[in-house]
Amino acid sequence: MIRVLITGGAGFIGSNYIHHALRVHPDWEIWNFDKLTYAGNLANLKDIEQDARYHFVKGDIADAAAVAAVMKNGIELIINFAAESHVDRSIKGSQEFLMTGVLGVQTLLDAAKEHGAKLFYQISTDEVYGDVEAGQYSTEADILRPSSPYSAAKAAGDLLVLAYARTHGVPVIISRCTNNYGPHQYPEKMLALFVTNLLENKHVPLYGDGQQIRDWLHVDDHCRAIDLLLDKGRRGEVYNVGANHQPELTNLQVTRLILDELKADAAMIDFVTDRPGHDRRYAVDTAKVSVLGWKPLVAPEEGLRRTVRWYKDNPDWWRPIKSGEFLKYYQEQYRKSPSSSHPSFPRQSSGQAGRRGV
Ligand code: NAD
Ligand code: TYD
């Protein structure tokens, strides 16, 4: 058996990856090491918790003693999904982002070095490149120009990973993936937020003019890309992963697709004040991973349809999340100004938007 440590496995991508890995790697025994922050949810893993090849350990990747204890299970491969992952939260407070994204990564790298792990695989993001001019594509050799505290923490993590590879000879791979979507995504991220808001008959808050571009990749495709890189990726290298949608999709276009899927009216869109430092466009050059044989399999229309259906069919998963801590966050993030009837994120185009429910 190959003994694998998956950190952050109770979150969106990590839990999808654990399901995928148990299916396609019968020779893997998995330890899911997760701090269970607000975004970590063991309900994501309920159907596999009795699987003899799966173990859950609650812990913080920045806690060296806890990491050393889990490594004693003879871990050979570490795949690090753990991170504070939401840009808007990083703007409100950055410390946790650095604790996990920098000190946590350093702690895991020390453990990989000390225990002689065969590979440390860092899950990173295209956001480390910052925004990209129309017609340009970020390559793995580009300089990092992160715009948000979230992406700065991820960029710092990537640099540490490469430094440990060079200085200590730790075998590493980094993949930088574009925006993911799919089941079990915490409903603070745009796609999950908009779908669940509409299912609750609430408006959807679109930042700025909605012309920002993201290269949405279904989480199943991301899981397959990780496996390909585990198998064929060169140690010490960085690989971009993305869908390369042509034509590119603006946030407004994605929102319209969601509205169509749910047969909702365009009046449900509230154009709200832009996110500070909002990156206009992300686009990655995926030639390097494509040479290894990777291409996305989930077409955007099909992926979106499947995803909308999943949230429709699983209100028991997301409804409890959208109360309590989430509600407090949501009201603060999208609050109405006390001095007026407008949201503090006032609408920029009043033509389409109604007033209910943001
Ligand atoms: P998520 O917020 O849904 O899940 C993060 C998980 O990490 C949670 O289970 C949380 O409890 C855990 N965690 C946080 N801090 C921890 C710590 N200190 N120790 C142990 N566990 C901790 O995030 P996600 O969307 O699944 O993203 C997973 C990874 O993929 C992140 O590294 C993120 O930067 C990267 N990524 C995400 C996207 C995306 O679109 N969501 C795109 C590219 C890359
Ligand atoms: P998000 O899902 O937060 O991912 P990221 O910021 O990591 O790309 O946001 C995706 C896009 O959607 C981004 O351009 C910001 C935009 N967005 C909105 O317009 N409204 C929202 O309420 C949120 C959360 C995001």
Tab-separated table of C-alpha atoms and ligand atoms in Angstrom:
chain	number	residue	atom	x	y	z
A	1	MET	CA	0.000	0.000	0.000
A	2	ILE	CA	1.133	3.562	-0.728
A	3	ARG	CA	0.588	5.730	2.343
A	4	VAL	CA	-0.682	9.159	1.380
A	5	LEU	CA	-1.213	12.283	3.484
A	6	ILE	CA	-3.906	14.556	2.063
A	7	THR	CA	-4.127	17.866	3.893
A	8	GLY	CA	-7.264	19.998	3.678
A	9	GLY	CA	-9.229	16.946	2.552
A	10	ALA	CA	-12.441	18.089	4.239
A	11	GLY	CA	-12.727	21.115	1.934
A	12	PHE	CA	-14.130	21.393	-1.572
A	13	ILE	CA	-11.329	20.163	-3.846
A	14	GLY	CA	-9.654	17.943	-1.245
A	15	SER	CA	-12.843	15.975	-0.528
A	16	ASN	CA	-13.544	15.554	-4.249
A	17	TYR	CA	-9.959	14.358	-4.684
A	18	ILE	CA	-10.206	11.834	-1.824
A	19	HIS	CA	-13.316	10.288	-3.401
A	20	HIS	CA	-11.541	10.192	-6.747
A	21	ALA	CA	-8.350	8.701	-5.266
A	22	LEU	CA	-10.132	5.927	-3.353
A	23	ARG	CA	-11.837	5.003	-6.639
A	24	VAL	CA	-8.820	5.035	-8.935
A	25	HIS	CA	-5.953	4.100	-6.582
A	26	PRO	CA	-6.833	0.769	-4.931
A	27	ASP	CA	-3.257	0.601	-3.587
A	28	TRP	CA	-3.550	3.873	-1.592
A	29	GLU	CA	-4.179	4.259	2.111
A	30	ILE	CA	-5.145	7.862	2.840
A	31	TRP	CA	-4.762	10.018	5.932
A	32	ASN	CA	-6.903	13.149	5.647
A	33	PHE	CA	-5.335	15.788	7.921
A	34	ASP	CA	-7.591	18.814	8.268
A	35	LYS	CA	-8.013	21.582	10.820
A	36	LEU	CA	-11.759	21.769	10.152
A	37	THR	CA	-11.929	25.519	9.736
A	38	TYR	CA	-15.280	27.044	8.740
A	39	ALA	CA	-14.652	25.598	5.244
A	40	GLY	CA	-13.802	22.062	6.380
A	41	ASN	CA	-16.844	19.801	6.484
A	42	LEU	CA	-16.804	16.108	7.356
A	43	ALA	CA	-20.236	15.760	5.740
A	44	ASN	CA	-18.269	15.904	2.456
A	45	LEU	CA	-16.755	12.520	3.358
A	46	LYS	CA	-19.625	10.792	5.148
A	47	ASP	CA	-20.051	8.076	2.529
A	48	ILE	CA	-16.425	6.912	2.837
A	49	GLU	CA	-15.719	7.331	6.539
A	50	GLN	CA	-16.021	3.562	7.123
A	51	ASP	CA	-13.611	2.723	4.286
A	52	ALA	CA	-10.655	0.793	5.755
A	53	ARG	CA	-8.280	2.701	3.424
A	54	TYR	CA	-9.378	6.093	4.783
A	55	HIS	CA	-8.463	7.771	8.089
A	56	PHE	CA	-9.311	11.233	9.381
A	57	VAL	CA	-6.995	13.195	11.693
A	58	LYS	CA	-7.994	16.645	12.938
A	59	GLY	CA	-4.947	18.909	12.930
A	60	ASP	CA	-3.278	22.091	11.778
A	61	ILE	CA	-0.535	21.889	9.129
A	62	ALA	CA	1.328	24.637	11.029
A	63	ASP	CA	1.490	22.413	14.155
A	64	ALA	CA	4.817	20.577	13.799
A	65	ALA	CA	4.061	17.999	16.535
A	66	ALA	CA	0.699	17.067	15.025
A	67	VAL	CA	2.231	16.822	11.547
A	68	ALA	CA	5.111	14.662	12.860
A	69	ALA	CA	2.612	12.342	14.568
A	70	VAL	CA	0.618	11.746	11.377
A	71	MET	CA	3.830	11.295	9.327
A	72	LYS	CA	4.753	8.364	11.628
A	73	ASN	CA	2.176	6.307	9.740
A	74	GLY	CA	4.885	5.838	7.123
A	75	ILE	CA	3.655	8.583	4.797
A	76	GLU	CA	5.393	8.513	1.406
A	77	LEU	CA	3.357	11.063	-0.500
A	78	ILE	CA	1.986	14.417	0.735
A	79	ILE	CA	-0.636	16.299	-1.282
A	80	ASN	CA	-1.268	19.705	0.245
A	81	PHE	CA	-4.727	21.153	-0.385
A	82	ALA	CA	-4.913	22.947	2.984
A	83	ALA	CA	-5.308	26.716	2.709
A	84	GLU	CA	-7.502	29.611	3.629
A	85	SER	CA	-8.972	29.927	0.175
A	86	HIS	CA	-11.335	32.903	-0.144
A	87	VAL	CA	-10.005	36.183	-1.578
A	88	ASP	CA	-12.697	38.360	0.042
A	89	ARG	CA	-11.929	36.961	3.505
A	90	SER	CA	-8.207	37.587	2.937
A	91	ILE	CA	-8.996	41.253	2.323
A	92	LYS	CA	-10.821	41.489	5.652
A	93	GLY	CA	-8.023	39.749	7.592
A	94	SER	CA	-4.827	38.166	6.308
A	95	GLN	CA	-3.157	36.466	9.257
A	96	GLU	CA	-4.739	33.020	8.963
A	97	PHE	CA	-3.864	33.032	5.264
A	98	LEU	CA	-0.189	33.450	6.090
A	99	MET	CA	-0.250	31.040	9.033
A	100	THR	CA	-1.519	28.228	6.828
A	101	GLY	CA	-0.208	29.284	3.422
A	102	VAL	CA	3.351	30.043	4.552
A	103	LEU	CA	4.100	28.611	8.022
A	104	GLY	CA	1.872	25.620	7.371
A	105	VAL	CA	3.599	24.860	4.070
A	106	GLN	CA	7.021	25.272	5.711
A	107	THR	CA	6.008	22.859	8.507
A	108	LEU	CA	4.847	20.261	5.978
A	109	LEU	CA	8.032	20.688	3.943
A	110	ASP	CA	10.157	20.124	7.070
A	111	ALA	CA	8.164	16.966	7.741
A	112	ALA	CA	8.610	15.802	4.130
A	113	LYS	CA	12.375	16.356	4.484
A	114	GLU	CA	12.723	14.686	7.883
A	115	HIS	CA	10.603	11.650	7.023
A	116	GLY	CA	12.086	11.240	3.543
A	117	ALA	CA	8.747	11.574	1.723
A	118	LYS	CA	8.996	10.494	-1.918
A	119	LEU	CA	6.978	13.504	-3.083
A	120	PHE	CA	5.487	16.744	-1.781
A	121	TYR	CA	2.720	17.923	-4.120
A	122	GLN	CA	1.574	21.523	-3.613
A	123	ILE	CA	-1.881	22.513	-4.876
A	124	SER	CA	-1.517	26.106	-6.010
A	125	THR	CA	-3.473	28.599	-8.053
A	126	ASP	CA	-3.255	30.702	-11.219
A	127	GLU	CA	-3.937	33.717	-8.983
A	128	VAL	CA	-0.224	33.842	-8.069
A	129	TYR	CA	0.431	35.421	-11.505
A	130	GLY	CA	-1.926	38.335	-10.891
A	131	ASP	CA	-4.145	39.534	-13.688
A	132	VAL	CA	-3.196	39.009	-17.294
A	133	GLU	CA	-3.679	41.296	-20.324
A	134	ALA	CA	-6.163	40.226	-22.993
A	135	GLY	CA	-4.489	37.846	-25.437
A	136	GLN	CA	-1.670	36.937	-22.988
A	137	TYR	CA	-1.318	33.647	-21.087
A	138	SER	CA	0.720	33.118	-17.912
A	139	THR	CA	3.484	30.565	-18.249
A	140	GLU	CA	5.109	28.736	-15.381
A	141	ALA	CA	8.253	30.856	-15.875
A	142	ASP	CA	6.429	34.161	-15.393
A	143	ILE	CA	7.156	36.270	-12.359
A	144	LEU	CA	4.582	36.116	-9.598
A	145	ARG	CA	2.539	39.284	-9.102
A	146	PRO	CA	-0.169	38.330	-6.636
A	147	SER	CA	-2.847	40.965	-6.011
A	148	SER	CA	-4.665	39.765	-2.887
A	149	PRO	CA	-3.384	38.585	0.502
A	150	TYR	CA	-4.765	35.146	-0.465
A	151	SER	CA	-2.723	34.936	-3.654
A	152	ALA	CA	0.327	36.491	-1.952
A	153	ALA	CA	0.220	33.723	0.674
A	154	LYS	CA	-0.107	31.091	-2.065
A	155	ALA	CA	2.802	32.642	-4.008
A	156	ALA	CA	4.954	32.637	-0.856
A	157	GLY	CA	4.041	28.982	-0.315
A	158	ASP	CA	5.092	28.139	-3.886
A	159	LEU	CA	8.439	29.884	-3.432
A	160	LEU	CA	9.098	27.968	-0.218
A	161	VAL	CA	8.311	24.687	-1.966
A	162	LEU	CA	10.833	25.484	-4.715
A	163	ALA	CA	13.405	26.619	-2.141
A	164	TYR	CA	13.104	23.324	-0.217
A	165	ALA	CA	13.509	21.432	-3.481
A	166	ARG	CA	16.709	23.270	-4.321
A	167	THR	CA	18.269	23.581	-0.863
A	168	HIS	CA	17.149	20.346	0.777
A	169	GLY	CA	16.493	18.172	-2.246
A	170	VAL	CA	12.842	17.579	-1.280
A	171	PRO	CA	11.092	16.052	-4.321
A	172	VAL	CA	8.248	18.435	-5.169
A	173	ILE	CA	5.643	19.262	-7.785
A	174	ILE	CA	3.470	22.384	-7.865
A	175	SER	CA	0.336	22.706	-9.954
A	176	ARG	CA	-1.348	26.071	-10.488
A	177	CYS	CA	-4.967	25.556	-11.366
A	178	THR	CA	-7.671	27.957	-12.503
A	179	ASN	CA	-11.013	28.474	-10.713
A	180	ASN	CA	-12.711	25.187	-9.841
A	181	TYR	CA	-16.425	24.467	-9.590
A	182	GLY	CA	-18.484	21.420	-8.743
A	183	PRO	CA	-20.227	19.705	-5.837
A	184	HIS	CA	-19.352	20.490	-2.186
A	185	GLN	CA	-17.943	23.965	-2.905
A	186	TYR	CA	-18.396	26.235	0.089
A	187	PRO	CA	-21.138	28.662	-0.943
A	188	GLU	CA	-19.063	31.810	-0.467
A	189	LYS	CA	-17.354	31.288	-3.851
A	190	MET	CA	-19.114	32.846	-6.830
A	191	LEU	CA	-20.599	29.850	-8.557
A	192	ALA	CA	-21.838	28.014	-5.469
A	193	LEU	CA	-23.023	31.294	-3.924
A	194	PHE	CA	-24.999	32.330	-6.986
A	195	VAL	CA	-26.628	28.934	-7.530
A	196	THR	CA	-27.666	28.579	-3.887
A	197	ASN	CA	-28.823	32.215	-3.637
A	198	LEU	CA	-31.077	31.687	-6.640
A	199	LEU	CA	-32.400	28.452	-5.170
A	200	GLU	CA	-33.319	30.544	-2.107
A	201	ASN	CA	-34.898	33.155	-4.396
A	202	LYS	CA	-32.209	35.684	-3.409
A	203	HIS	CA	-30.363	38.076	-5.662
A	204	VAL	CA	-26.786	37.442	-6.799
A	205	PRO	CA	-24.128	40.115	-6.067
A	206	LEU	CA	-21.951	40.565	-9.152
A	207	TYR	CA	-18.832	42.658	-8.508
A	208	GLY	CA	-18.117	45.707	-10.668
A	209	ASP	CA	-19.177	45.436	-14.288
A	210	GLY	CA	-19.067	41.627	-14.333
A	211	GLN	CA	-16.542	41.668	-17.196
A	212	GLN	CA	-13.830	39.833	-15.241
A	213	ILE	CA	-12.629	36.594	-16.796
A	214	ARG	CA	-12.013	33.324	-14.997
A	215	ASP	CA	-11.197	29.998	-16.653
A	216	TRP	CA	-13.632	27.710	-14.823
A	217	LEU	CA	-12.494	24.091	-14.518
A	218	HIS	CA	-14.695	21.279	-13.232
A	219	VAL	CA	-13.204	19.777	-10.082
A	220	ASP	CA	-13.228	16.284	-11.674
A	221	ASP	CA	-10.870	17.566	-14.361
A	222	HIS	CA	-8.614	19.071	-11.683
A	223	CYS	CA	-8.492	15.677	-9.911
A	224	ARG	CA	-7.450	13.968	-13.141
A	225	ALA	CA	-4.765	16.570	-13.767
A	226	ILE	CA	-3.292	15.958	-10.307
A	227	ASP	CA	-3.111	12.220	-10.995
A	228	LEU	CA	-1.426	12.778	-14.328
A	229	LEU	CA	1.184	15.005	-12.702
A	230	LEU	CA	1.756	12.531	-9.863
A	231	ASP	CA	2.453	9.951	-12.520
A	232	LYS	CA	4.289	11.897	-15.218
A	233	GLY	CA	5.206	15.298	-13.762
A	234	ARG	CA	8.907	16.051	-13.359
A	235	ARG	CA	10.068	16.571	-9.800
A	236	GLY	CA	11.013	20.180	-9.049
A	237	GLU	CA	8.655	21.540	-11.708
A	238	VAL	CA	5.600	23.795	-11.782
A	239	TYR	CA	2.600	23.035	-14.030
A	240	ASN	CA	-0.340	25.233	-14.980
A	241	VAL	CA	-3.732	23.545	-15.202
A	242	GLY	CA	-6.764	25.172	-16.815
A	243	ALA	CA	-9.726	24.656	-19.112
A	244	ASN	CA	-8.733	27.274	-21.729
A	245	HIS	CA	-12.328	28.165	-22.569
A	246	GLN	CA	-12.692	29.650	-26.056
A	247	PRO	CA	-14.393	32.028	-26.207
A	248	GLU	CA	-13.470	33.164	-22.736
A	249	LEU	CA	-16.335	33.583	-20.269
A	250	THR	CA	-16.923	36.749	-18.286
A	251	ASN	CA	-18.472	36.570	-14.837
A	252	LEU	CA	-21.606	38.137	-16.303
A	253	GLN	CA	-21.820	35.417	-18.964
A	254	VAL	CA	-21.342	32.687	-16.350
A	255	THR	CA	-24.033	34.345	-14.225
A	256	ARG	CA	-26.397	34.375	-17.211
A	257	LEU	CA	-25.748	30.664	-17.812
A	258	ILE	CA	-26.634	29.983	-14.167
A	259	LEU	CA	-29.771	32.117	-14.446
A	260	ASP	CA	-30.798	30.240	-17.614
A	261	GLU	CA	-30.212	26.879	-15.985
A	262	LEU	CA	-32.418	27.882	-13.055
A	263	LYS	CA	-34.937	29.697	-15.262
A	264	ALA	CA	-34.350	32.872	-13.273
A	265	ASP	CA	-34.654	36.428	-14.523
A	266	ALA	CA	-31.743	38.820	-15.197
A	267	ALA	CA	-33.373	41.127	-12.636
A	268	MET	CA	-31.920	38.783	-9.992
A	269	ILE	CA	-28.449	40.222	-10.679
A	270	ASP	CA	-27.311	43.003	-8.350
A	271	PHE	CA	-24.258	44.820	-9.682
A	272	VAL	CA	-22.358	45.734	-6.528
A	273	THR	CA	-19.181	47.712	-5.823
A	274	ASP	CA	-16.091	45.919	-7.006
A	275	ARG	CA	-13.747	43.875	-4.810
A	276	PRO	CA	-10.611	45.918	-3.939
A	277	GLY	CA	-7.672	44.862	-6.117
A	278	HIS	CA	-9.966	42.645	-8.199
A	279	ASP	CA	-7.959	40.862	-10.894
A	280	ARG	CA	-9.561	41.470	-14.272
A	281	ARG	CA	-8.502	38.359	-16.117
A	282	TYR	CA	-6.724	35.089	-15.425
A	283	ALA	CA	-5.526	32.899	-18.271
A	284	VAL	CA	-2.825	30.245	-18.164
A	285	ASP	CA	-0.699	28.629	-20.815
A	286	THR	CA	-1.269	24.894	-20.357
A	287	ALA	CA	1.201	23.634	-22.982
A	288	LYS	CA	3.428	22.022	-20.354
A	289	VAL	CA	0.729	19.794	-18.839
A	290	SER	CA	-0.836	19.158	-22.256
A	291	VAL	CA	2.442	17.639	-23.496
A	292	LEU	CA	1.983	15.023	-20.770
A	293	GLY	CA	-1.411	14.133	-22.261
A	294	TRP	CA	-3.835	16.231	-20.224
A	295	LYS	CA	-6.978	17.814	-21.507
A	296	PRO	CA	-10.205	18.712	-19.729
A	297	LEU	CA	-13.105	16.335	-20.336
A	298	VAL	CA	-16.019	18.212	-18.787
A	299	ALA	CA	-17.571	20.723	-21.204
A	300	PRO	CA	-18.609	23.940	-19.430
A	301	GLU	CA	-22.339	23.640	-20.261
A	302	GLU	CA	-22.457	20.035	-19.072
A	303	GLY	CA	-20.376	20.786	-15.956
A	304	LEU	CA	-22.583	23.703	-15.046
A	305	ARG	CA	-25.774	21.676	-15.575
A	306	ARG	CA	-24.431	18.840	-13.383
A	307	THR	CA	-23.320	21.304	-10.714
A	308	VAL	CA	-26.625	23.178	-10.607
A	309	ARG	CA	-28.439	19.835	-10.349
A	310	TRP	CA	-26.190	18.790	-7.466
A	311	TYR	CA	-27.017	21.924	-5.422
A	312	LYS	CA	-30.704	21.501	-6.299
A	313	ASP	CA	-30.638	17.894	-5.115
A	314	ASN	CA	-28.580	18.531	-1.969
A	315	PRO	CA	-30.140	21.386	0.020
A	316	ASP	CA	-29.390	19.369	3.181
A	317	TRP	CA	-25.703	19.946	2.467
A	318	TRP	CA	-25.707	23.713	1.830
A	319	ARG	CA	-28.690	25.054	3.789
A	320	PRO	CA	-27.095	24.453	7.221
A	321	ILE	CA	-23.867	26.096	5.976
A	322	LYS	CA	-25.726	29.239	4.896
A	323	SER	CA	-26.729	30.011	8.459
A	324	GLY	CA	-24.687	30.811	11.587
A	325	GLU	CA	-21.105	31.923	10.824
A	326	PHE	CA	-21.819	32.157	7.111
A	327	LEU	CA	-24.793	34.448	7.608
A	328	LYS	CA	-22.698	36.787	9.748
A	329	TYR	CA	-19.956	36.830	7.092
A	330	TYR	CA	-22.489	37.364	4.308
A	331	GLN	CA	-24.247	40.239	6.017
A	332	GLU	CA	-20.913	41.927	6.731
A	333	GLN	CA	-19.532	41.331	3.219
A	334	TYR	CA	-22.653	42.474	1.383
A	335	ARG	CA	-24.083	44.763	4.054
A	336	LYS	CA	-26.378	47.667	3.408
A	337	SER	CA	-25.060	51.044	4.527
A	338	PRO	CA	-26.791	52.254	7.735
A	339	SER	CA	-27.128	55.741	6.228
A	340	SER	CA	-29.047	54.746	3.137
A	341	SER	CA	-31.283	52.079	1.745
A	342	HIS	CA	-28.525	51.057	-0.666
A	343	PRO	CA	-26.139	48.221	0.023
A	344	SER	CA	-22.656	49.451	1.078
A	345	PHE	CA	-21.752	47.722	-2.151
A	346	PRO	CA	-24.138	49.982	-4.087
A	347	ARG	CA	-25.376	48.782	-7.409
A	348	GLN	CA	-23.553	50.260	-10.358
A	349	SER	CA	-26.334	49.593	-12.799
A	350	SER	CA	-29.733	50.104	-11.302
A	351	GLY	CA	-31.522	49.201	-14.515
A	352	GLN	CA	-31.708	45.461	-14.021
A	353	ALA	CA	-31.503	44.824	-10.355
A	354	GLY	CA	-34.269	44.311	-7.906
A	355	ARG	CA	-33.887	44.952	-4.193
A	356	ARG	CA	-34.754	41.715	-2.484
A	357	GLY	CA	-32.431	39.503	-0.617
A	358	VAL	CA	-28.771	40.418	-1.172
B	1	NAD	P1	-11.620	25.081	0.855
B	1	NAD	O1	-11.592	26.387	1.582
B	1	NAD	O2	-12.919	24.529	0.400
B	1	NAD	O3	-10.934	23.957	1.763
B	1	NAD	C1	-9.759	24.174	2.473
B	1	NAD	C2	-9.603	23.052	3.483
B	1	NAD	O4	-8.344	23.251	4.169
B	1	NAD	C3	-10.694	23.036	4.557
B	1	NAD	O5	-11.130	21.718	4.765
B	1	NAD	C4	-9.986	23.568	5.791
B	1	NAD	O6	-10.517	23.063	7.003
B	1	NAD	C5	-8.557	23.097	5.565
B	1	NAD	N1	-7.556	23.893	6.265
B	1	NAD	C6	-7.440	25.247	6.281
B	1	NAD	N2	-6.392	25.611	7.043
B	1	NAD	C7	-5.831	24.469	7.501
B	1	NAD	C8	-4.704	24.191	8.334
B	1	NAD	N3	-3.967	25.174	8.859
B	1	NAD	N4	-4.396	22.903	8.586
B	1	NAD	C9	-5.147	21.893	8.062
B	1	NAD	N5	-6.229	22.101	7.310
B	1	NAD	C10	-6.564	23.371	7.013
B	1	NAD	O7	-10.611	25.260	-0.353
B	1	NAD	P2	-10.632	24.607	-1.809
B	1	NAD	O8	-11.395	25.470	-2.709
B	1	NAD	O9	-10.952	23.161	-1.705
B	1	NAD	O10	-9.086	24.773	-2.207
B	1	NAD	C11	-8.141	23.746	-1.911
B	1	NAD	C12	-6.793	24.157	-2.427
B	1	NAD	O11	-6.848	24.403	-3.824
B	1	NAD	C13	-6.265	25.452	-1.796
B	1	NAD	O12	-4.887	25.285	-1.567
B	1	NAD	C14	-6.519	26.504	-2.864
B	1	NAD	O13	-5.574	27.550	-2.768
B	1	NAD	C15	-6.330	25.684	-4.120
B	1	NAD	N6	-7.059	26.162	-5.299
B	1	NAD	C16	-8.419	26.386	-5.225
B	1	NAD	C17	-9.106	26.780	-6.366
B	1	NAD	C18	-10.609	26.992	-6.322
B	1	NAD	O14	-11.172	27.444	-7.333
B	1	NAD	N7	-11.303	26.660	-5.253
B	1	NAD	C19	-8.421	26.967	-7.574
B	1	NAD	C20	-7.039	26.735	-7.612
B	1	NAD	C21	-6.370	26.330	-6.467
B	2	TYD	P1	-14.397	33.650	-6.364
B	2	TYD	O1	-15.334	32.502	-6.535
B	2	TYD	O2	-14.337	34.352	-5.062
B	2	TYD	O3	-12.966	33.148	-6.830
B	2	TYD	P2	-11.618	34.012	-7.079
B	2	TYD	O4	-11.747	35.348	-6.489
B	2	TYD	O5	-10.620	33.167	-6.364
B	2	TYD	O6	-11.442	34.037	-8.576
B	2	TYD	O7	-14.745	34.733	-7.469
B	2	TYD	C1	-14.804	34.385	-8.832
B	2	TYD	C2	-15.123	35.637	-9.602
B	2	TYD	O8	-16.430	36.079	-9.228
B	2	TYD	C3	-14.198	36.796	-9.263
B	2	TYD	O9	-13.951	37.558	-10.440
B	2	TYD	C4	-14.984	37.614	-8.261
B	2	TYD	C5	-16.421	37.393	-8.694
B	2	TYD	N1	-17.415	37.436	-7.595
B	2	TYD	C6	-18.542	38.254	-7.733
B	2	TYD	O10	-18.737	38.934	-8.744
B	2	TYD	N2	-19.438	38.289	-6.698
B	2	TYD	C7	-19.262	37.565	-5.560
B	2	TYD	O11	-20.104	37.655	-4.637
B	2	TYD	C8	-18.104	36.724	-5.456
B	2	TYD	C9	-17.877	35.907	-4.211
B	2	TYD	C10	-17.213	36.690	-6.503
